[in-house]
mmCIF file of C-alpha atoms in Angstrom:
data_model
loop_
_atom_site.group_PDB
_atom_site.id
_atom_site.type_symbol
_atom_site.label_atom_id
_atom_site.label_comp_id
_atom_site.label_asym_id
_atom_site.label_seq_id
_atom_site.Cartn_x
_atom_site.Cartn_y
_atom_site.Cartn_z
ATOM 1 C CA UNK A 125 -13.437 -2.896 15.483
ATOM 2 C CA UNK A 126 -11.584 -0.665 18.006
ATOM 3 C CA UNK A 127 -12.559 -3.356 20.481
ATOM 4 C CA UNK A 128 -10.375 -5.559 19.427
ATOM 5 C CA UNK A 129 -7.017 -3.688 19.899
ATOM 6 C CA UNK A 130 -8.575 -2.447 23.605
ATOM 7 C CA UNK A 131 -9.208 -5.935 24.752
ATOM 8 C CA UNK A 132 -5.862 -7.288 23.186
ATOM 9 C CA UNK A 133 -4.433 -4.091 25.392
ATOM 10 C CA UNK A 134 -6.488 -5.689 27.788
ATOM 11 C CA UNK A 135 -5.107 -9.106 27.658
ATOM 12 C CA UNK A 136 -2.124 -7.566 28.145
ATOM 13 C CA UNK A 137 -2.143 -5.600 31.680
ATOM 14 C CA UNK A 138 -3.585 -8.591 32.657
ATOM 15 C CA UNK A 139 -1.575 -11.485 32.218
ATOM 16 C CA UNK A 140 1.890 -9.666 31.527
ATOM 17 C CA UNK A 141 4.615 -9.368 33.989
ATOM 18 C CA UNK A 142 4.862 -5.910 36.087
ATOM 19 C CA UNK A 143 7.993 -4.851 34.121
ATOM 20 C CA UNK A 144 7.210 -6.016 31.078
ATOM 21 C CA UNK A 145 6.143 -3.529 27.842
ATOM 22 C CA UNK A 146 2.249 -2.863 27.506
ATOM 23 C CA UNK A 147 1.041 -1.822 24.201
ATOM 24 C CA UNK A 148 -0.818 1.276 25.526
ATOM 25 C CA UNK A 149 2.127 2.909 27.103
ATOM 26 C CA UNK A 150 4.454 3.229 24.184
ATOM 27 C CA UNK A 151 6.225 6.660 23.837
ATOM 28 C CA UNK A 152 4.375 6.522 20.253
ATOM 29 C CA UNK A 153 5.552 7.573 16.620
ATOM 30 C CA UNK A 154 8.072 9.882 15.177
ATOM 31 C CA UNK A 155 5.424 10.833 13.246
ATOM 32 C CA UNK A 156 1.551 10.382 14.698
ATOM 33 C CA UNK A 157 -1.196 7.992 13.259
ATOM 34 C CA UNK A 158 -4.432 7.135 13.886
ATOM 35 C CA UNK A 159 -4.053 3.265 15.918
ATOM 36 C CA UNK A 160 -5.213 0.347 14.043
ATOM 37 C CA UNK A 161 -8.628 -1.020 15.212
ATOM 38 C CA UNK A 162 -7.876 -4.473 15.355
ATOM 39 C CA UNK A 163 -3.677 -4.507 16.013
ATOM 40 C CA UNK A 164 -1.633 -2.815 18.989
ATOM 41 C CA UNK A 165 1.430 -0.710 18.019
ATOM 42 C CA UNK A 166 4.034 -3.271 18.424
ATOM 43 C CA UNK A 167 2.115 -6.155 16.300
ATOM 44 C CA UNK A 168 1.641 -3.481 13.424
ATOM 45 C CA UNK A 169 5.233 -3.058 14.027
ATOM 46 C CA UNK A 170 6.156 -6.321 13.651
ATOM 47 C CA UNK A 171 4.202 -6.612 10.760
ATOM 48 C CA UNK A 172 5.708 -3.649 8.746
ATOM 49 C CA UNK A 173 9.005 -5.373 9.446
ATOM 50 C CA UNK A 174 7.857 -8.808 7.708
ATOM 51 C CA UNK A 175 6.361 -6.791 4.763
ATOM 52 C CA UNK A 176 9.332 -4.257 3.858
ATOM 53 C CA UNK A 177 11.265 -5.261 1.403
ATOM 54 C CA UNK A 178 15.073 -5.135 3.385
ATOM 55 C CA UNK A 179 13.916 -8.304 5.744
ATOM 56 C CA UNK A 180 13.082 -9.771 1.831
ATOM 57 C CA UNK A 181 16.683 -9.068 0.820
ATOM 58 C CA UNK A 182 17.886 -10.764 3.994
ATOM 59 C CA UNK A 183 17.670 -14.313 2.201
ATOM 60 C CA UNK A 184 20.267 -13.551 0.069
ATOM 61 C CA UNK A 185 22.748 -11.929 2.595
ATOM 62 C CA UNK A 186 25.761 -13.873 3.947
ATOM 63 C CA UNK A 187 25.461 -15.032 7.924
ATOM 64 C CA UNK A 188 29.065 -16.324 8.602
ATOM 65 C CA UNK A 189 30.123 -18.552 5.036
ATOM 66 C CA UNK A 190 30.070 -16.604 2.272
ATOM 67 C CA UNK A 191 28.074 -18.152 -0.948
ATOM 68 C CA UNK A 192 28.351 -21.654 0.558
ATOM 69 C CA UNK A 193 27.569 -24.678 -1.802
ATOM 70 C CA UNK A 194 24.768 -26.268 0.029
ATOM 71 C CA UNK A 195 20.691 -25.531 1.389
ATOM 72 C CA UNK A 196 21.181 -25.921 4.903
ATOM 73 C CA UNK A 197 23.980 -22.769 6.027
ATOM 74 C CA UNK A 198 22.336 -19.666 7.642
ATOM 75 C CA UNK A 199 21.645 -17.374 6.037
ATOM 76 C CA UNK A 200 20.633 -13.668 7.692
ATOM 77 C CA UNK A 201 17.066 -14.515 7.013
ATOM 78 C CA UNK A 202 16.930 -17.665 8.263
ATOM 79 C CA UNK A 203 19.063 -16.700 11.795
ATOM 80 C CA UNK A 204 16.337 -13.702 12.278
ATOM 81 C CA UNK A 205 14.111 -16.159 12.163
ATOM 82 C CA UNK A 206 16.107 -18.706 14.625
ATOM 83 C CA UNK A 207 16.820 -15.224 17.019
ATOM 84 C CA UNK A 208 12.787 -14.636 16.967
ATOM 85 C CA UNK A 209 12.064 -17.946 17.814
ATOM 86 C CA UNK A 210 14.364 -18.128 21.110
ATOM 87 C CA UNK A 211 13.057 -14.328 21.509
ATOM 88 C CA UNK A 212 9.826 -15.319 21.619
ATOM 89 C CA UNK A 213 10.311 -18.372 23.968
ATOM 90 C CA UNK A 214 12.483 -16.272 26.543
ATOM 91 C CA UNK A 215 9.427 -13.422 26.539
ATOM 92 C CA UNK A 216 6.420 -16.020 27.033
ATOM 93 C CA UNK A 217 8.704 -17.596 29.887
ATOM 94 C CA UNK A 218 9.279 -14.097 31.631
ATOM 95 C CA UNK A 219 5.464 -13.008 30.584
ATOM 96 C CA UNK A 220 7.214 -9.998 28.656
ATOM 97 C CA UNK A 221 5.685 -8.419 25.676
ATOM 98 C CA UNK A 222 6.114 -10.975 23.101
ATOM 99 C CA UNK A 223 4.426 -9.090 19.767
ATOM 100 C CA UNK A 224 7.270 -5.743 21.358
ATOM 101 C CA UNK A 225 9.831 -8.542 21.273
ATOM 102 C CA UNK A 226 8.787 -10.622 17.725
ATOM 103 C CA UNK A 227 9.459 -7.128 16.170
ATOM 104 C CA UNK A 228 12.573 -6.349 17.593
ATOM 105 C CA UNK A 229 14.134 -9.327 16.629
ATOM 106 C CA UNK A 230 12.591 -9.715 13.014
ATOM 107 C CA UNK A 231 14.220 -6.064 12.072
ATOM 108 C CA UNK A 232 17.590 -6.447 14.319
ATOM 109 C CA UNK A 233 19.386 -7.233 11.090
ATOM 110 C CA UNK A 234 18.001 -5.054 8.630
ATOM 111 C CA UNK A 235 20.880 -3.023 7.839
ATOM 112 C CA UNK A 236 23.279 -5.729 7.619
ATOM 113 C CA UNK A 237 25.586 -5.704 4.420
ATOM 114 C CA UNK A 238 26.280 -8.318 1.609
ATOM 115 C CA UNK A 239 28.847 -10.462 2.518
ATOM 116 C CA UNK A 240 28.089 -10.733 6.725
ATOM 117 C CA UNK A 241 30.624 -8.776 8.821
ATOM 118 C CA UNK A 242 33.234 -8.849 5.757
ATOM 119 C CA UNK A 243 31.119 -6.566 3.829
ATOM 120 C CA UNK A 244 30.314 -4.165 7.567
ATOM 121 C CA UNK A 245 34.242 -3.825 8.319
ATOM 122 C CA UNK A 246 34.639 -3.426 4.359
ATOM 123 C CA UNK A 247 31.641 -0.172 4.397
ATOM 124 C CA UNK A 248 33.385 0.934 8.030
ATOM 125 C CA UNK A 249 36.846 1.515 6.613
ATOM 126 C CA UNK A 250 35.253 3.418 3.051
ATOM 127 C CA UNK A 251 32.588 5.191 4.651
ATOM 128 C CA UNK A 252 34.250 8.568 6.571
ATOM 129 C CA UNK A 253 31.452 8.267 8.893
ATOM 130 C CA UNK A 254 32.067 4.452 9.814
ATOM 131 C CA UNK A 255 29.518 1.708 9.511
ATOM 132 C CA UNK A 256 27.641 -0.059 12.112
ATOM 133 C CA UNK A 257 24.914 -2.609 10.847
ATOM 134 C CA UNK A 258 22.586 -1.939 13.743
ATOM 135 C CA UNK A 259 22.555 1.770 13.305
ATOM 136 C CA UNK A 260 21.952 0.728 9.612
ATOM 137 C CA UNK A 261 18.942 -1.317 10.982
ATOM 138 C CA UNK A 262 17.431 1.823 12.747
ATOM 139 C CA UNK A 263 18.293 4.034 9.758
ATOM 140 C CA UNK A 264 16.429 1.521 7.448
ATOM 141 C CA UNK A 265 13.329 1.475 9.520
ATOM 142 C CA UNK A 266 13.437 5.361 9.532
ATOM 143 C CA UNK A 267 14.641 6.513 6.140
ATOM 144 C CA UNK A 268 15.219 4.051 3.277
ATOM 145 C CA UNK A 269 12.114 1.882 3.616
ATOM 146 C CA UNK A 270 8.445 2.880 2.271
ATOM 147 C CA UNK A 271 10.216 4.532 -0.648
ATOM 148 C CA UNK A 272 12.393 6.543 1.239
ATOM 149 C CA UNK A 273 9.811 7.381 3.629
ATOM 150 C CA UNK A 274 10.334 5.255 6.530
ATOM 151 C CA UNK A 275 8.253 2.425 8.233
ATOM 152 C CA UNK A 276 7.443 4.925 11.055
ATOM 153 C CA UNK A 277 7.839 2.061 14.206
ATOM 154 C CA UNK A 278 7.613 2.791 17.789
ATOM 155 C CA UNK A 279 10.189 3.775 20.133
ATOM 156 C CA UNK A 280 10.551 0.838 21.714
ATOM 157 C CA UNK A 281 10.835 -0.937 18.624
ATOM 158 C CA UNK A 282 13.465 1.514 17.427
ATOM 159 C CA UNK A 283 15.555 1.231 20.666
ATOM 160 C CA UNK A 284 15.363 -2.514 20.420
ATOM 161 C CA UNK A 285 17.046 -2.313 16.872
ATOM 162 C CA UNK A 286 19.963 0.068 17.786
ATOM 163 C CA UNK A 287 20.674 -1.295 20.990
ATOM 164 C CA UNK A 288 20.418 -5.311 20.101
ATOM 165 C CA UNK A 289 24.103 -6.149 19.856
ATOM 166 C CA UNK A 290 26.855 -3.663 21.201
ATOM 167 C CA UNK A 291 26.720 -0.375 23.687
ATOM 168 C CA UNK A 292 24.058 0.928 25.994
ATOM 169 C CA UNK A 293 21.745 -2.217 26.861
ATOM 170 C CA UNK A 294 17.822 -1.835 25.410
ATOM 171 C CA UNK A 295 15.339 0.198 27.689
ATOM 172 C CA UNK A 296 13.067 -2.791 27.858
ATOM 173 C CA UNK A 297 13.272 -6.265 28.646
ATOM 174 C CA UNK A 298 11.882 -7.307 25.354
ATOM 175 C CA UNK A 299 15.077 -5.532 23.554
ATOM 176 C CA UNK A 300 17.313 -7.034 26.407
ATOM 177 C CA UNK A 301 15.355 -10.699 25.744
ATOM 178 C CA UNK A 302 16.254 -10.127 21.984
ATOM 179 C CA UNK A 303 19.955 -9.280 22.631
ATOM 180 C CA UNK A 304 20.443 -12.520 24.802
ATOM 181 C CA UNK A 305 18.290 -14.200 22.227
ATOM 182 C CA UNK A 306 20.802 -12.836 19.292
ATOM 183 C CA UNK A 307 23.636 -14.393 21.145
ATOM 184 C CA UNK A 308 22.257 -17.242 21.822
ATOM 185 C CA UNK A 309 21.776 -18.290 18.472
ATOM 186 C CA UNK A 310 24.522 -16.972 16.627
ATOM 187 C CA UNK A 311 27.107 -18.916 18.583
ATOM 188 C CA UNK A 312 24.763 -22.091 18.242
ATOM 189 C CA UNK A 313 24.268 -21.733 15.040
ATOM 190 C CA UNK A 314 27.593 -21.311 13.899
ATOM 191 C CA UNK A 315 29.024 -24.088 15.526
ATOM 192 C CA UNK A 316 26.264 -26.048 13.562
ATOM 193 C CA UNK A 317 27.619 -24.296 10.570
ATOM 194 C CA UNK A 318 30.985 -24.660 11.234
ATOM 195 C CA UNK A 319 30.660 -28.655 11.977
ATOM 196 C CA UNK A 320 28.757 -29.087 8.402
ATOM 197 C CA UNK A 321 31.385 -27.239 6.585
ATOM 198 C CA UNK A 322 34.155 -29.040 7.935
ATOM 199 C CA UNK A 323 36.251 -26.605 9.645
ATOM 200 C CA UNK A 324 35.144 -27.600 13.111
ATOM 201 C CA UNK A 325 34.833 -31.453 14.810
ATOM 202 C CA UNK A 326 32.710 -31.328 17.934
ATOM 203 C CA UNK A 327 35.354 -33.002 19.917
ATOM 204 C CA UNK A 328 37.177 -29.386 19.570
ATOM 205 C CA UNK A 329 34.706 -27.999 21.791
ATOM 206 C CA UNK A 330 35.611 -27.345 24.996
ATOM 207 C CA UNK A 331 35.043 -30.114 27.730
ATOM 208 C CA UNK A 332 34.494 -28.029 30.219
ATOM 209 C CA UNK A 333 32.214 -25.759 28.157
ATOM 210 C CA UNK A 334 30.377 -29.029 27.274
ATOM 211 C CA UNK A 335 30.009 -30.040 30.754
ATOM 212 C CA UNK A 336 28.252 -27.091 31.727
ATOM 213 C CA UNK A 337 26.128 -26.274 28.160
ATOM 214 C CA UNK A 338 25.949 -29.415 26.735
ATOM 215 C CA UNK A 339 27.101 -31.706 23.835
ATOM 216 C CA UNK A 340 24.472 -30.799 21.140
ATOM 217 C CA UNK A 341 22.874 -27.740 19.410
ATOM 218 C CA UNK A 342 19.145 -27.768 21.008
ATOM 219 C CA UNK A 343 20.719 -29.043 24.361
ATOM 220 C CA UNK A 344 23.084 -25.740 24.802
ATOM 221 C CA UNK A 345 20.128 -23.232 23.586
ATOM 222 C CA UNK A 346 17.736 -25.021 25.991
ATOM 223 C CA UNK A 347 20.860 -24.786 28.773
ATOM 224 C CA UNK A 348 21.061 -21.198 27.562
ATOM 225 C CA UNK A 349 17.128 -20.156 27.479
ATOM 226 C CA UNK A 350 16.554 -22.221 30.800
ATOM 227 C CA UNK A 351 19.855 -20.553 32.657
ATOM 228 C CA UNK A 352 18.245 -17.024 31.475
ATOM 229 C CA UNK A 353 14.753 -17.280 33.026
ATOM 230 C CA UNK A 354 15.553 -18.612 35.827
ATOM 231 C CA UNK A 355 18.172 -15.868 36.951
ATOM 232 C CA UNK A 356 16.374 -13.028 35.603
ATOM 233 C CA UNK A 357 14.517 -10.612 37.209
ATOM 234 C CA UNK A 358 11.677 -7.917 36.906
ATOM 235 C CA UNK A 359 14.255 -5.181 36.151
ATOM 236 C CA UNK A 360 17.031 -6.872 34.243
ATOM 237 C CA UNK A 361 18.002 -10.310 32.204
ATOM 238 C CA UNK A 362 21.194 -11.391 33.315
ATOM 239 C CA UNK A 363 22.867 -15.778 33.023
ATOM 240 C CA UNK A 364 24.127 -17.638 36.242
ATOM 241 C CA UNK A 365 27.956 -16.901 37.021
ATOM 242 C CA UNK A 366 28.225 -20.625 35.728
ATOM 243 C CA UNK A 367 26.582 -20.485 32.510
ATOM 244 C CA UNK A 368 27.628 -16.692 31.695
ATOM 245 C CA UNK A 369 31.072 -17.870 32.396
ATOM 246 C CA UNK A 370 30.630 -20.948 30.229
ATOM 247 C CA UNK A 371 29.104 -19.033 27.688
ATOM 248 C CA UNK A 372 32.243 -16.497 27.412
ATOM 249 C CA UNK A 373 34.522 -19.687 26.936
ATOM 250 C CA UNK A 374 32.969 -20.736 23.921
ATOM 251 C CA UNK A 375 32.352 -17.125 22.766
ATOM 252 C CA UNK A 376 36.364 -16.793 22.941
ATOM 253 C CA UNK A 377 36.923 -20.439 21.494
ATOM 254 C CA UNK A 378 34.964 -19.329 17.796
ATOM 255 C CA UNK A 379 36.514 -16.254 17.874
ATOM 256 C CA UNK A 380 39.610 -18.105 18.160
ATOM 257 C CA UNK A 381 39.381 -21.172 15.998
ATOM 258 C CA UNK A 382 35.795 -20.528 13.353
ATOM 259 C CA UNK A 383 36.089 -16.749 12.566
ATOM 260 C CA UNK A 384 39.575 -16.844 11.559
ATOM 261 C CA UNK A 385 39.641 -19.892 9.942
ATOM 262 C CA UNK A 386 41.550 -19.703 6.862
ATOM 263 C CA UNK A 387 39.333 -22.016 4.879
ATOM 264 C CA UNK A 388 36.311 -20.113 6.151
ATOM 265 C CA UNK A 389 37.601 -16.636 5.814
ATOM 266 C CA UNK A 390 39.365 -17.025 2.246
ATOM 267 C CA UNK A 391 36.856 -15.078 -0.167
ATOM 268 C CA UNK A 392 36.934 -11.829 2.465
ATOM 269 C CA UNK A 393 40.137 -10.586 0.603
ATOM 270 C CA UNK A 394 37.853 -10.589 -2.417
ATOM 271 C CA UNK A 395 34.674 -8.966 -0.595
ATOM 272 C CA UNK A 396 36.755 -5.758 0.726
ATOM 273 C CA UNK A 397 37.937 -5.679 -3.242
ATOM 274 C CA UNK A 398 34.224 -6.168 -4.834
ATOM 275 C CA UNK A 399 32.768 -3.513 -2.017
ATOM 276 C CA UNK A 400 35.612 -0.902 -2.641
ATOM 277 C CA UNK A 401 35.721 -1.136 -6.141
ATOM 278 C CA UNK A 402 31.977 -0.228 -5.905
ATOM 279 C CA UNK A 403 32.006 2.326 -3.180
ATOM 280 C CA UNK A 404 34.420 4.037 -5.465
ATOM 281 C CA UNK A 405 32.986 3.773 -8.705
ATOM 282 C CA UNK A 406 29.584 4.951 -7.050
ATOM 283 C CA UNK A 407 31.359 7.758 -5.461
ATOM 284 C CA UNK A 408 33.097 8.948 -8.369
ATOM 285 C CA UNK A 409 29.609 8.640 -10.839
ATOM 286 C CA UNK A 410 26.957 9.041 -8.611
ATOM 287 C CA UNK A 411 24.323 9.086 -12.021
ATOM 288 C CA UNK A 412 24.821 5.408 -11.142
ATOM 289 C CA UNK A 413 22.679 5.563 -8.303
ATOM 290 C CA UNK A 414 18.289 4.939 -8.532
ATOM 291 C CA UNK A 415 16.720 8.619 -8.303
ATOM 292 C CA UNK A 416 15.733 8.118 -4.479
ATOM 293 C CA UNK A 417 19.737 7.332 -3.437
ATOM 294 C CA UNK A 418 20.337 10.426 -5.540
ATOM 295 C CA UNK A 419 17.925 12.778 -3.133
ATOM 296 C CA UNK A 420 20.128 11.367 -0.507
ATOM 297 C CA UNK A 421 23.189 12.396 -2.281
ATOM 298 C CA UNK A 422 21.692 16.063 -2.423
ATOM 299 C CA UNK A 423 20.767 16.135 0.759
ATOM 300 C CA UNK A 424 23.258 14.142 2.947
ATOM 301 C CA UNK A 425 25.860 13.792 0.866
ATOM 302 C CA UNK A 426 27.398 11.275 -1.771
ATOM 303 C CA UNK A 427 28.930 9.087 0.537
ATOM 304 C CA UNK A 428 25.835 8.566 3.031
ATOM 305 C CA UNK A 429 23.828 7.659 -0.448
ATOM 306 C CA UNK A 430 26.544 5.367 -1.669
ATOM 307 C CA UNK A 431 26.681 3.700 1.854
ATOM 308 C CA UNK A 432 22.827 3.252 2.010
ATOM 309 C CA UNK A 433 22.851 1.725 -1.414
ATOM 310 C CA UNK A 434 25.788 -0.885 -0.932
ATOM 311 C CA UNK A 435 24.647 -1.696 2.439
ATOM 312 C CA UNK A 436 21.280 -2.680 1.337
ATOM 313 C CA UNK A 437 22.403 -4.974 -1.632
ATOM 314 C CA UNK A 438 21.805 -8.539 -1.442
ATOM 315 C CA UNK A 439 25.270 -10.532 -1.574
ATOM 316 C CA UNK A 440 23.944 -11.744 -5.432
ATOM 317 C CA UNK A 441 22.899 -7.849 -6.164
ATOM 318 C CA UNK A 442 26.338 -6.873 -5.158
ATOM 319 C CA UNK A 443 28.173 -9.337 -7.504
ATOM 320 C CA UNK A 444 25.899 -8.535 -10.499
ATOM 321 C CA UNK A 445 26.539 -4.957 -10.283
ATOM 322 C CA UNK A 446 30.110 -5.358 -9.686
ATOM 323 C CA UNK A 447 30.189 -7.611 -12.961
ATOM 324 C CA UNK A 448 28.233 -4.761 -14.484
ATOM 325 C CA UNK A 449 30.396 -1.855 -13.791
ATOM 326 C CA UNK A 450 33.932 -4.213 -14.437
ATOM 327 C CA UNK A 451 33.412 -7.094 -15.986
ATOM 328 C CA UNK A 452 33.606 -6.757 -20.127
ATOM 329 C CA UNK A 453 30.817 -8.271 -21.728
ATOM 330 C CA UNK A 454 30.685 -10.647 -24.957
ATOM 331 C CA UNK A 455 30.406 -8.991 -27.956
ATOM 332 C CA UNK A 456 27.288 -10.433 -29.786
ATOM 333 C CA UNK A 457 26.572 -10.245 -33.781
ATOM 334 C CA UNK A 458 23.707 -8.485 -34.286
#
């Protein structure tokens, strides 16, 4: 059975690109295992990811609308899955490692709150430590998950995750491919998003944006995807002056029109209320908290366990338990 992984490895030196990420040369494990005989490192990475249950909970996490009335908004499940995709299709065009990359970008949201960024500037203002979801993501894959024990990934992997949106840029192209990939779909998405839930009309976009992207969803991520290959290089990703330029534009235009839009951003007020009240009421009765948050307590302190716990609720979770802990119950005959 060993043959299998060592011809997949293989495969690999073979048809992959010269800077690209081979299997075989991963910096390894926090902690050492024997390798699997039929899977390389990075696809039983990507498939410890898909199995956990935080990329479960991401189905019922907020991506920009919070609880929208409707099947067809984002959610953070469904844009991981949107990110992999465009992941994916960047890697295979740049012959990068594409099972190094499909993991990176399943588990690049894994410590994302309830309630999208509302809930993460919510935890960052509580927390005395602060709160960034993609140190969340690495502290998911190395603590909370596996019953506390940790899904034990690859450096590479791990890298990918805490380096896929802000900072210091990934060490390999496959994190860098994800972090273009991220951006790409976000801003597509949301525009989609934005257009179905009436707070956007296309025509807003910017012309000259347009001009240079194009008018529709699939034509900008194909602009975007095509613009990206064909300017990148061996050592580093980078988008045309043209495109990166038009890409800016429109980056400034949502964050200028879509998230601050009254009608879209009207429940936040609410979310910072719902996550304080239970950040507090955790705090203050931490017998509230399952046994394993409570060895976290002990060990790192009440408000690292609290954090953990609220950060990892699904946006549903987080409104039961609020109802829970502060809404009064009918009284029922017995």
């Amino acid at each position: 059975m060993d043959e299998i992984r060592k011809r997949t490895e293989q495969i690999e030196r073979q048809i992959l690109a010269p800077g690209a990420a081979l299997s075989e040369n991963s910096r390894g494990r926090i902690r050492p295992e024997e390798p699997c005989p039929m899977r390389t490192c990075y696809q039983q990475d990507r498939d410890r990811v898909i199995h956990c249950k935080s990329f479960r909970r991401l189905k019922q996490k907020t991506q920009v609308f919070l609880s929208p009335e409707g099947d067809h908004y984002r959610t953070r499940l469904t844009h991981t899955l949107e990110v992999s995709q465009i992941a994916r299709t960047i890697a295979r065009a740049l012959r990068l490692n594409e099972d190094l990359t499909e993991a990176i970008a399943l588990g690049h949201d894994l410590g994302h709150t309830p309630f999208g960024h509302a809930g993460e500037r919510a935890l960052n203002q509580l927390s005395p430590h602060g709160f960034r979801h993609y140190q969340q993501s690495l502290r998911v894959v190395d603590r909370l998950e596996r019953r506390f024990a940790g899904l034990n990934l690859t450096w590479e992997v791990r890298n990918g995750l805490v380096c896929h949106t802000k900072g210091t840029w990934p060490a390999t192209l496959e994190g860098c491919a994800v972090r273009y990939a991220d951006r790409i779909a976000y801003m597509n998405h949301d525009i989609e998003d934005a257009i179905t839930a009436g707070v956007l009309r296309p025509e807003q976009l910017p012309r000259d944006v347009v001009e240079v992207l194009g008018d529709t969803k699939s034509q900008r991520i194909s602009t975007l995807i095509a613009d990206l290959v064909a300017h990148s290089s061996q050592t580093q990703l980078a988008f045309s002056p043209e495109v990166g330029e038009a890409y800016e534009a429109l980056h400034s235009f949502m964050y200028s029109t879509v998230y601050v839009d009254k009608t879209a951003k009207k429940e936040e007020e609410k979310v910072e209320r719902v996550i304080g009240a239970l950040y507090e009421r955790l705090c203050t009765h931490i017998d509230l908290l399952p046994e394993g948050f409570l060895q976290i307590a002990y060990q790192e302190g009440v408000d690292r366990a609290v954090t953990d716990y609220i950060s990892g609720m699904s946006d549903e979770f987080a409104i039961r338990t609020f109802e829970e802990f502060f809404v009064p119950r009918k009284w029922h005959v017995l």
